[in-house]
Tab-separated table of C-alpha atoms in Angstrom:
chain	number	residue	atom	x	y	z
S	4	MET	CA	0.000	0.000	0.000
S	5	ASP	CA	2.965	2.332	0.629
S	6	ALA	CA	4.011	1.984	-3.010
S	7	LEU	CA	0.534	2.939	-4.239
S	8	LEU	CA	0.115	5.945	-1.943
S	9	ALA	CA	3.652	7.284	-2.452
S	10	SER	CA	3.297	6.911	-6.225
S	11	ILE	CA	-0.074	8.673	-6.317
S	12	GLY	CA	1.088	11.557	-4.127
S	13	LEU	CA	4.420	12.220	-5.772
S	14	VAL	CA	3.182	12.041	-9.351
S	15	ALA	CA	-0.079	13.943	-8.790
S	16	VAL	CA	1.749	16.907	-7.273
S	17	ALA	CA	4.691	16.749	-9.695
S	18	GLU	CA	2.353	16.731	-12.702
S	19	ILE	CA	0.768	20.105	-11.837
S	20	GLY	CA	2.125	22.623	-14.341
S	21	ASP	CA	4.082	19.938	-16.201
S	22	LYS	CA	4.316	19.923	-19.993
S	23	THR	CA	2.020	16.897	-20.215
S	24	GLN	CA	-0.628	18.714	-18.194
S	25	LEU	CA	-0.230	21.649	-20.565
S	26	LEU	CA	-0.658	19.190	-23.438
S	27	SER	CA	-3.902	17.963	-21.832
S	28	LEU	CA	-5.127	21.564	-21.628
S	29	MET	CA	-4.214	22.182	-25.253
S	30	LEU	CA	-5.894	18.999	-26.481
S	31	ALA	CA	-9.048	19.815	-24.515
S	32	ALA	CA	-9.157	23.341	-25.924
S	33	ARG	CA	-8.551	22.133	-29.471
S	34	TYR	CA	-10.818	19.066	-29.700
S	35	ARG	CA	-13.378	19.657	-26.919
S	36	GLN	CA	-13.921	15.895	-26.577
S	37	PRO	CA	-12.868	15.024	-23.010
S	38	TRP	CA	-13.638	11.268	-23.016
S	39	PRO	CA	-11.431	10.260	-25.967
S	40	ILE	CA	-8.674	12.587	-24.734
S	41	ALA	CA	-8.840	11.101	-21.220
S	42	ALA	CA	-8.768	7.573	-22.674
S	43	GLY	CA	-5.695	8.442	-24.754
S	44	VAL	CA	-3.933	9.967	-21.737
S	45	LEU	CA	-4.804	6.937	-19.575
S	46	LEU	CA	-3.496	4.363	-22.070
S	47	ALA	CA	-0.383	6.419	-22.841
S	48	THR	CA	0.373	6.733	-19.127
S	49	LEU	CA	-0.125	3.014	-18.498
S	50	ALA	CA	2.239	2.142	-21.352
S	51	ASN	CA	4.868	4.757	-20.519
S	52	HIS	CA	4.873	4.216	-16.768
S	53	GLY	CA	4.668	0.446	-17.173
S	54	LEU	CA	7.931	0.561	-19.105
S	55	ALA	CA	9.489	3.079	-16.704
S	56	GLY	CA	8.469	1.104	-13.614
S	57	ALA	CA	9.746	-2.132	-15.160
S	58	LEU	CA	13.085	-0.452	-15.859
S	59	GLY	CA	13.290	0.687	-12.237
S	60	HIS	CA	12.337	-2.766	-10.958
S	61	PHE	CA	14.951	-4.387	-13.241
S	62	VAL	CA	17.648	-2.049	-11.949
S	63	ALA	CA	16.586	-2.775	-8.360
S	64	THR	CA	17.012	-6.523	-8.864
S	65	HIS	CA	20.394	-6.250	-10.611
S	66	VAL	CA	22.164	-3.420	-8.771
S	67	PRO	CA	23.552	-3.836	-5.228
S	68	LEU	CA	21.351	-2.204	-2.569
S	69	GLU	CA	23.986	0.298	-1.425
S	70	TYR	CA	24.454	1.678	-4.952
S	71	LEU	CA	20.722	1.619	-5.498
S	72	ARG	CA	20.156	3.515	-2.249
S	73	TRP	CA	22.388	6.377	-3.330
S	74	GLY	CA	21.147	6.330	-6.912
S	75	ILE	CA	17.483	6.520	-5.899
S	76	GLY	CA	18.135	9.079	-3.170
S	77	LEU	CA	20.115	11.362	-5.468
S	78	SER	CA	17.539	10.875	-8.253
S	79	PHE	CA	14.743	12.060	-5.975
S	80	LEU	CA	16.850	15.027	-4.829
S	81	GLY	CA	17.445	15.891	-8.492
S	82	LEU	CA	13.720	15.556	-9.204
S	83	GLY	CA	13.062	17.878	-6.266
S	84	ILE	CA	15.228	20.562	-7.848
S	85	TRP	CA	13.807	19.884	-11.341
S	86	ALA	CA	10.249	20.272	-9.999
S	87	LEU	CA	10.986	23.900	-9.138
S	88	PHE	CA	11.375	24.844	-12.794
S	89	PRO	CA	8.309	25.155	-15.044
S	90	ASP	CA	8.049	23.259	-18.306
S	91	ASP	CA	7.378	25.042	-21.567
S	92	ALA	CA	4.110	24.371	-23.311
S	93	PRO	CA	4.509	21.555	-25.837
S	94	ASP	CA	4.244	22.133	-29.544
S	95	GLU	CA	0.879	21.414	-31.112
S	96	PRO	CA	0.474	17.844	-32.433
S	97	SER	CA	1.324	17.430	-36.094
S	98	PRO	CA	-1.514	17.749	-38.629
S	99	ALA	CA	-0.687	14.239	-39.890
S	100	LEU	CA	-1.746	12.796	-36.531
S	101	SER	CA	-4.876	14.944	-36.396
S	102	ARG	CA	-6.576	12.972	-39.148
S	103	TRP	CA	-6.664	9.943	-36.816
S	104	GLY	CA	-8.825	11.752	-34.313
S	105	CYS	CA	-8.322	13.165	-30.892
S	106	PHE	CA	-7.934	9.748	-29.210
S	107	ILE	CA	-4.883	8.777	-31.305
S	108	VAL	CA	-3.455	12.304	-31.116
S	109	SER	CA	-3.844	12.202	-27.324
S	110	LEU	CA	-2.398	8.696	-27.036
S	111	VAL	CA	0.669	9.296	-29.201
S	112	GLY	CA	1.207	12.913	-28.166
S	113	PHE	CA	0.977	12.178	-24.447
S	114	PHE	CA	3.182	9.073	-24.662
S	115	MET	CA	5.885	11.020	-26.503
S	116	ALA	CA	5.610	14.099	-24.260
S	117	GLU	CA	6.043	11.877	-21.196
S	118	MET	CA	9.360	10.488	-22.506
S	119	GLY	CA	12.162	11.936	-20.385
S	120	ASP	CA	9.674	13.789	-18.207
S	121	ARG	CA	10.209	14.165	-14.466
S	122	THR	CA	7.185	11.957	-13.725
S	123	GLN	CA	8.673	9.229	-15.926
S	124	PHE	CA	11.965	9.460	-14.017
S	125	ALA	CA	10.007	9.410	-10.765
S	126	THR	CA	8.295	6.222	-11.933
S	127	VAL	CA	11.677	4.617	-12.664
S	128	ALA	CA	12.853	5.580	-9.161
S	129	LEU	CA	9.624	4.390	-7.539
S	130	GLY	CA	9.856	1.109	-9.483
S	131	ALA	CA	13.332	0.639	-8.054
S	132	ARG	CA	12.307	1.700	-4.540
S	133	PHE	CA	9.228	-0.503	-4.103
S	134	ASP	CA	8.891	-4.215	-4.800
S	135	SER	CA	5.334	-4.021	-6.179
S	136	LEU	CA	5.573	-2.912	-9.805
S	137	THR	CA	1.789	-3.170	-10.140
S	138	MET	CA	1.194	-0.769	-7.239
S	139	VAL	CA	3.788	1.697	-8.552
S	140	VAL	CA	2.317	1.777	-12.071
S	141	ALA	CA	-1.238	1.929	-10.711
S	142	GLY	CA	-0.250	4.743	-8.354
S	143	THR	CA	1.618	6.806	-10.924
S	144	THR	CA	-1.232	6.357	-13.397
S	145	ILE	CA	-3.818	7.410	-10.813
S	146	GLY	CA	-1.623	10.397	-9.930
S	147	MET	CA	-1.375	11.393	-13.589
S	148	MET	CA	-5.139	11.129	-14.046
S	149	LEU	CA	-5.821	13.087	-10.847
S	150	ALA	CA	-3.693	15.928	-12.223
S	151	ASN	CA	-4.711	15.688	-15.885
S	152	GLY	CA	-8.414	14.846	-15.506
S	153	PRO	CA	-9.373	18.336	-14.306
S	154	ALA	CA	-7.151	19.868	-16.993
S	155	ILE	CA	-8.970	17.868	-19.640
S	156	TRP	CA	-12.475	18.720	-18.398
S	157	LEU	CA	-11.978	22.292	-17.286
S	158	GLY	CA	-9.570	23.340	-20.017
S	159	SER	CA	-7.287	26.328	-19.873
S	160	ARG	CA	-9.600	28.334	-17.547
S	161	MET	CA	-8.492	26.251	-14.581
S	162	GLY	CA	-4.835	26.273	-15.609
S	163	ASN	CA	-4.646	30.038	-15.337
S	164	ARG	CA	-5.907	30.019	-11.743
S	165	LEU	CA	-3.546	27.455	-10.194
S	166	PRO	CA	-0.670	28.774	-8.039
S	167	LEU	CA	1.942	26.886	-10.082
S	168	LYS	CA	4.958	28.289	-8.200
S	169	LEU	CA	3.579	27.051	-4.885
S	170	ILE	CA	2.677	23.663	-6.345
S	171	ARG	CA	6.160	23.262	-7.885
S	172	ALA	CA	7.702	24.164	-4.502
S	173	ILE	CA	5.567	21.509	-2.759
S	174	ALA	CA	6.547	18.923	-5.401
S	175	GLY	CA	10.197	19.878	-4.987
S	176	LEU	CA	9.991	19.425	-1.227
S	177	MET	CA	8.214	16.064	-1.601
S	178	PHE	CA	10.817	14.691	-4.015
S	179	SER	CA	13.705	16.053	-1.941
S	180	GLY	CA	12.205	14.654	1.252
S	181	MET	CA	11.791	11.229	-0.346
S	182	GLY	CA	15.392	11.378	-1.593
S	183	LEU	CA	16.774	12.278	1.828
S	184	TRP	CA	14.648	9.579	3.450
S	185	VAL	CA	16.013	6.919	1.104
S	186	ILE	CA	19.614	8.082	1.631
S	187	ILE	CA	19.255	8.202	5.428
S	188	GLU	CA	16.982	5.194	6.047
S	189	GLY	CA	18.089	3.009	3.160
S	190	ILE	CA	16.047	0.635	1.043
S	191	PRO	CA	14.335	-2.355	2.568
S	192	ALA	CA	15.401	-5.703	1.127
S	193	PHE	CA	13.239	-6.877	-1.765
């Protein structure tokens, strides 16, 4: 249960103001079809975070615990710093993808935008930290949907009212706190 709750909390807060949330806003404003957009975001997140969590779990089973402890701890500290800086709005999806409809545009666009994103790196670290890959992927996916669902349904009106600097600061503190905790307390044996 710790893996699920930590994954939900970290990703939901880290996603606020992220480029993929901005992409959700843009898709909602452009297509005005929230259900297919949400379905595309959900499937893209499951695929992307499934791969990221599996990578983290693989590393955790093949890297000695002491190295893993420092790697995960420093990764979370780095994510804490990274969370303080806003992402730029993503470019609009290509017209070639648009002919396939908003579901495919959302699926492909969101999957690609999530590559190398801080929430993807967080999922790798969480996959390495916790032994339940299913709970990590479920948690990060729920966290992504908690952050992106309102963006999809409320569009850019809501995005302009969020205190993004405060939210980034909270995300930075959460990631940094998790990193320090892992460095100080270590990683339980898998």
